[in-house]
C-alpha positions as CSV (number, residue, x, y, z in Angstrom):
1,X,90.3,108.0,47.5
2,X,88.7,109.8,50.4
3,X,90.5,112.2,52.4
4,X,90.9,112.0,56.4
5,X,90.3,115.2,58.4
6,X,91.5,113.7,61.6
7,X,94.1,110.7,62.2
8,X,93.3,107.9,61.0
9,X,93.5,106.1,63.9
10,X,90.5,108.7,65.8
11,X,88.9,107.3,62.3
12,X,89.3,103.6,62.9
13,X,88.6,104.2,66.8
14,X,85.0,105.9,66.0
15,X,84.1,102.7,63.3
16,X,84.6,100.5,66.6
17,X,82.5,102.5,69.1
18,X,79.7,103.3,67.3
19,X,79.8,99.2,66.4
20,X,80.2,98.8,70.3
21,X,76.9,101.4,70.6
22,X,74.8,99.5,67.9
23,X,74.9,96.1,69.6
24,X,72.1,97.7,72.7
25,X,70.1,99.1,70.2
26,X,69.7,96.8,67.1
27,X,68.2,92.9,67.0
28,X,70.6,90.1,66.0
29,X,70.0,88.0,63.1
30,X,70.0,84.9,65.5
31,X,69.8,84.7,69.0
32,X,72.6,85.6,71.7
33,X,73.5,86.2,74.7
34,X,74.2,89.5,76.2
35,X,77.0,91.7,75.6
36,X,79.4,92.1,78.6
37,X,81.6,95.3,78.7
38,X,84.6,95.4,80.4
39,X,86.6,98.4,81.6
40,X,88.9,96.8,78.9
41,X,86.2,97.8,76.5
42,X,85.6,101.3,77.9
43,X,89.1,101.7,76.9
44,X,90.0,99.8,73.7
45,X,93.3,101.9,72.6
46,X,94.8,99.6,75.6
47,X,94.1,96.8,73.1
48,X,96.3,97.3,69.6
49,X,95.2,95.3,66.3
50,X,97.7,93.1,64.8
51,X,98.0,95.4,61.9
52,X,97.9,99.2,61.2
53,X,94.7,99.9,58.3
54,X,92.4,102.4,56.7
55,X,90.0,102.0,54.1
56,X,89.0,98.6,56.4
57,X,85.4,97.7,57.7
58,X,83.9,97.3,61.0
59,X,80.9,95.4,61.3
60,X,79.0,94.0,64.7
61,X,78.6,90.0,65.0
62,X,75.2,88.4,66.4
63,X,77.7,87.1,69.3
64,X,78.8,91.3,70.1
65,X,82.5,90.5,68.8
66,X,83.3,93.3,66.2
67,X,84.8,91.7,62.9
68,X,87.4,94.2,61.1
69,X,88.4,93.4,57.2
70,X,90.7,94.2,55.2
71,X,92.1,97.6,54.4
72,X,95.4,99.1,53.0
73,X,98.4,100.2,55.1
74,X,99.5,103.2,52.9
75,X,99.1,101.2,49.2
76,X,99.0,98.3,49.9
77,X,96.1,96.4,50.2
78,X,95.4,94.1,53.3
79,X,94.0,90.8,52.9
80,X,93.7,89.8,56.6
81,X,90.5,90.1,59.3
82,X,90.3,90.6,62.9
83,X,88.2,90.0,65.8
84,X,88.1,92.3,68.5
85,X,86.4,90.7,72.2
86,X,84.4,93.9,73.8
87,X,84.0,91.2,76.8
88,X,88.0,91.2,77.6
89,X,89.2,94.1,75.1
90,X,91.3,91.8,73.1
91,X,91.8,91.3,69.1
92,X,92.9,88.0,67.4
93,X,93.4,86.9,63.8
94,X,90.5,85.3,62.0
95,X,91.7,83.8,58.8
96,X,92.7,85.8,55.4
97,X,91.1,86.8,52.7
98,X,91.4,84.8,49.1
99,X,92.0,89.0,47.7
100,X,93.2,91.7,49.6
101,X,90.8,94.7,49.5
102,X,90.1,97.9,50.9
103,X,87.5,100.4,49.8
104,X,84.7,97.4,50.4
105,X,81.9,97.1,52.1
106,X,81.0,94.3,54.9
107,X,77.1,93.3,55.1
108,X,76.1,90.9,58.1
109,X,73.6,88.8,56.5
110,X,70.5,87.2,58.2
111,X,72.4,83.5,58.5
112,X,74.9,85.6,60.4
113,X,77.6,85.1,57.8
114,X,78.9,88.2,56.6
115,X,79.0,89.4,53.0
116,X,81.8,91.3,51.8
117,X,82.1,93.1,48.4
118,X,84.3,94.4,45.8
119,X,87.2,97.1,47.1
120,X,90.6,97.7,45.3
121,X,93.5,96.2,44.9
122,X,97.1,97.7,44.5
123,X,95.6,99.8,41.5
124,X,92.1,98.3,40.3
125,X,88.8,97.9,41.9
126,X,87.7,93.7,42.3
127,X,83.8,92.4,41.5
128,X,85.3,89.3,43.9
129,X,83.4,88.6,46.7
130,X,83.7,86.5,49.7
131,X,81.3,85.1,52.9
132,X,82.6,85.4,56.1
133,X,81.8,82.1,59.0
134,X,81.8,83.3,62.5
135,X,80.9,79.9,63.6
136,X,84.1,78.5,61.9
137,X,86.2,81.6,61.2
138,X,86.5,80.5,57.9
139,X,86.3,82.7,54.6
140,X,84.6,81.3,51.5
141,X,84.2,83.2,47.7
142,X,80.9,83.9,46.6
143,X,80.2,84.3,42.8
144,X,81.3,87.6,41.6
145,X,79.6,90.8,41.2
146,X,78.8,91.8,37.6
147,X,81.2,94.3,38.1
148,X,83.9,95.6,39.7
149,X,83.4,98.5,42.0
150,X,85.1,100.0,45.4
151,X,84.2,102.7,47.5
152,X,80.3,101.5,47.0
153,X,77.3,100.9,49.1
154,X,76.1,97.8,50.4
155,X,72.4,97.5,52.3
156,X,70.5,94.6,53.8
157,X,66.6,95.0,52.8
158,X,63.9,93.6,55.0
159,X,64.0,90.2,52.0
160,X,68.0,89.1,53.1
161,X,69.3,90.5,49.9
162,X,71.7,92.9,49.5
163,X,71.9,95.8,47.4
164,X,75.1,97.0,46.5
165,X,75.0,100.6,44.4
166,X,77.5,102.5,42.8
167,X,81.0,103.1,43.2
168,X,84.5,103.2,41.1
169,X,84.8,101.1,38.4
170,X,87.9,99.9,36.6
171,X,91.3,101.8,35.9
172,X,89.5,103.1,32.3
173,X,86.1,102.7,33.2
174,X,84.1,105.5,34.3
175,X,82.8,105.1,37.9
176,X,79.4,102.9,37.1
177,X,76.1,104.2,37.3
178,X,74.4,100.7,38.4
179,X,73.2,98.6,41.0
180,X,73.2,94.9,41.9
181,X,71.3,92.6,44.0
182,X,72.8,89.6,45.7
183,X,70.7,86.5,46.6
184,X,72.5,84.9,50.0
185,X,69.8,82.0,49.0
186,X,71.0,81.5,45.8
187,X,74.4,82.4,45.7
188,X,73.6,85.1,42.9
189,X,74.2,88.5,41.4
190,X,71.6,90.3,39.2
191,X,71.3,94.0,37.8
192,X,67.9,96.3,39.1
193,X,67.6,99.2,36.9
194,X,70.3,102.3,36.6
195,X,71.3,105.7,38.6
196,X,70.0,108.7,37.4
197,X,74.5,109.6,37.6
198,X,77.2,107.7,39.1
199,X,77.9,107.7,42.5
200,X,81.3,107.2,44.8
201,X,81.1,106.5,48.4
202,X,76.9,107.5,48.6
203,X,74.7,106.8,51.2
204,X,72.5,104.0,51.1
205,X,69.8,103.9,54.2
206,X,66.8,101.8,54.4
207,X,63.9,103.7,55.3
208,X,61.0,102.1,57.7
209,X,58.6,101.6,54.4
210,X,61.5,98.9,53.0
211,X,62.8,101.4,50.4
212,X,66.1,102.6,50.5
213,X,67.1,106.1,49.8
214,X,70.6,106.9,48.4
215,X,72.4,110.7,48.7
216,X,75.3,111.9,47.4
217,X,78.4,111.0,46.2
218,X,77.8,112.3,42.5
219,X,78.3,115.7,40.4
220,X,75.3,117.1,41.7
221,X,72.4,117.3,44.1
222,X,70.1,114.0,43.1
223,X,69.1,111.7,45.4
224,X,67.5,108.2,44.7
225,X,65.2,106.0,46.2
226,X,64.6,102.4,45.4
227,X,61.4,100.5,45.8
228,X,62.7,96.4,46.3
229,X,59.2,96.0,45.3
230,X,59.0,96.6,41.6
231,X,62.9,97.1,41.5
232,X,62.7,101.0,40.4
233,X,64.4,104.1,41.2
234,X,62.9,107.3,41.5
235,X,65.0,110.8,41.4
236,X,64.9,114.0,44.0
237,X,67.0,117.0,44.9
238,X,68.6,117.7,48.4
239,X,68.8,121.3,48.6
240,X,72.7,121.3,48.7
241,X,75.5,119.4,46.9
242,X,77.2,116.6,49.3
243,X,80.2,114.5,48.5
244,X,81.8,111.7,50.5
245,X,79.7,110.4,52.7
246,X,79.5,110.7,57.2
247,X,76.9,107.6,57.8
């Protein structure tokens, strides 16, 4: 489990801003209409979610409302979402998960659903998966990942798939040295190729050139990059060792 060096709640505060901050600068999947921030927004501790979390995910909506998932509330996991208005600094409830989670990731996909993957449970990590609505506020399952995995990365490449790398495994199992690919298209789950060593909490960015590069997280200084391409991974050094991941 990662380890917070400030209170959690300066933690959960800085996953909504910088969502707040993305919204100017990157281009929804589908088209909307401006954002509108209030002084309620300017100030959102005036605005409390319906439940205390950590280990949750924050991710930006096409219509500029910020959609936060699941979580644990000291070891429990959390199988409930929220949305939070930036327009009149308000949250509501939007539906429940069919498995509390928290250690997962949250991908907005380019239908505007949103993809969200693996995470643990009370004691075990999940290779569930589920498909968030915004048009109906609905949660559906996906098909499952071909393993279970939490505390993983999850990136949208320039195709709509979404590669998902790395990770803890189950309660036995060492953490897995693997990626997957999801098809939104096709509802499906497929292996591409395996890390050089396993990984927990890396990060994944995609690069400009449509590979993504992946740092950290392992037992040493290796970095990865992976060409969507031909589906291959390549290995580098950063020049120090780096752990748990800031972006």
């Amino acid at each position: 489990m990662r380890l917070f060096t400030s209170p959690p709640w300066r933690w959960c505060l800085g996953l909504l801003l910088s969502a707040l901050t993305a919204c100017s600068s990157q281009k929804p999947p589908t088209p909307t209409a401006e954002c509108v921030v209030t002084e309620a927004a300017v100030e959102p501790l005036r605005s409390q979610m319906s439940a205390a979390r950590a280990y949750h995910t924050a991710t930006l909506l096409p219509s500029c409302l910020v959609l936060v998932v699941g979580g644990a509330r000291g070891d429990t996991p959390l199988n409930t979402a929220e949305l939070y208005d930036p327009a009149t600094g308000t949250w509501r409830d939007t539906g429940h998960l069919h498995v509390a989670r928290s250690a997962h990731t949250a991908t907005l996909l380019a239908s505007g659903q949103v993809l969200v993957t693996g995470g643990r449970g009370r004691q075990i990590s999940t290779n569930t998966a589920e498909l968030y609505d915004p048009a109906t506020g609905t949660w559906s399952d996906a098909n499952d990942m071909r393993g279970p995995r939490a505390h993983h990365s999850a990136t949208r490449l320039p195709s709509g798939q979404v590669l998902v790398v790395g990770g803890n495994g189950g309660p036995i199992d060492p953490p897995p040295a693997t990626a997957e690919l999801y098809d939104p298209d096709t509802d499906t789950w497929r292996t591409v190729g395996t890390l050089t060593t396993s990984r927990v909490d890396p990060s994944a960015l995609l690069l400009p050139s449509g590979q993504v590069l992946v740092v950290g997280g392992g037992p040493d200084n290796t970095t990865e990059l992976y060409e969507p391409a031909s589906g291959t991974w390549t290995t580098g050094r950063m020049k120090l060792l780096r752990g748990v991941r800031a972006a």
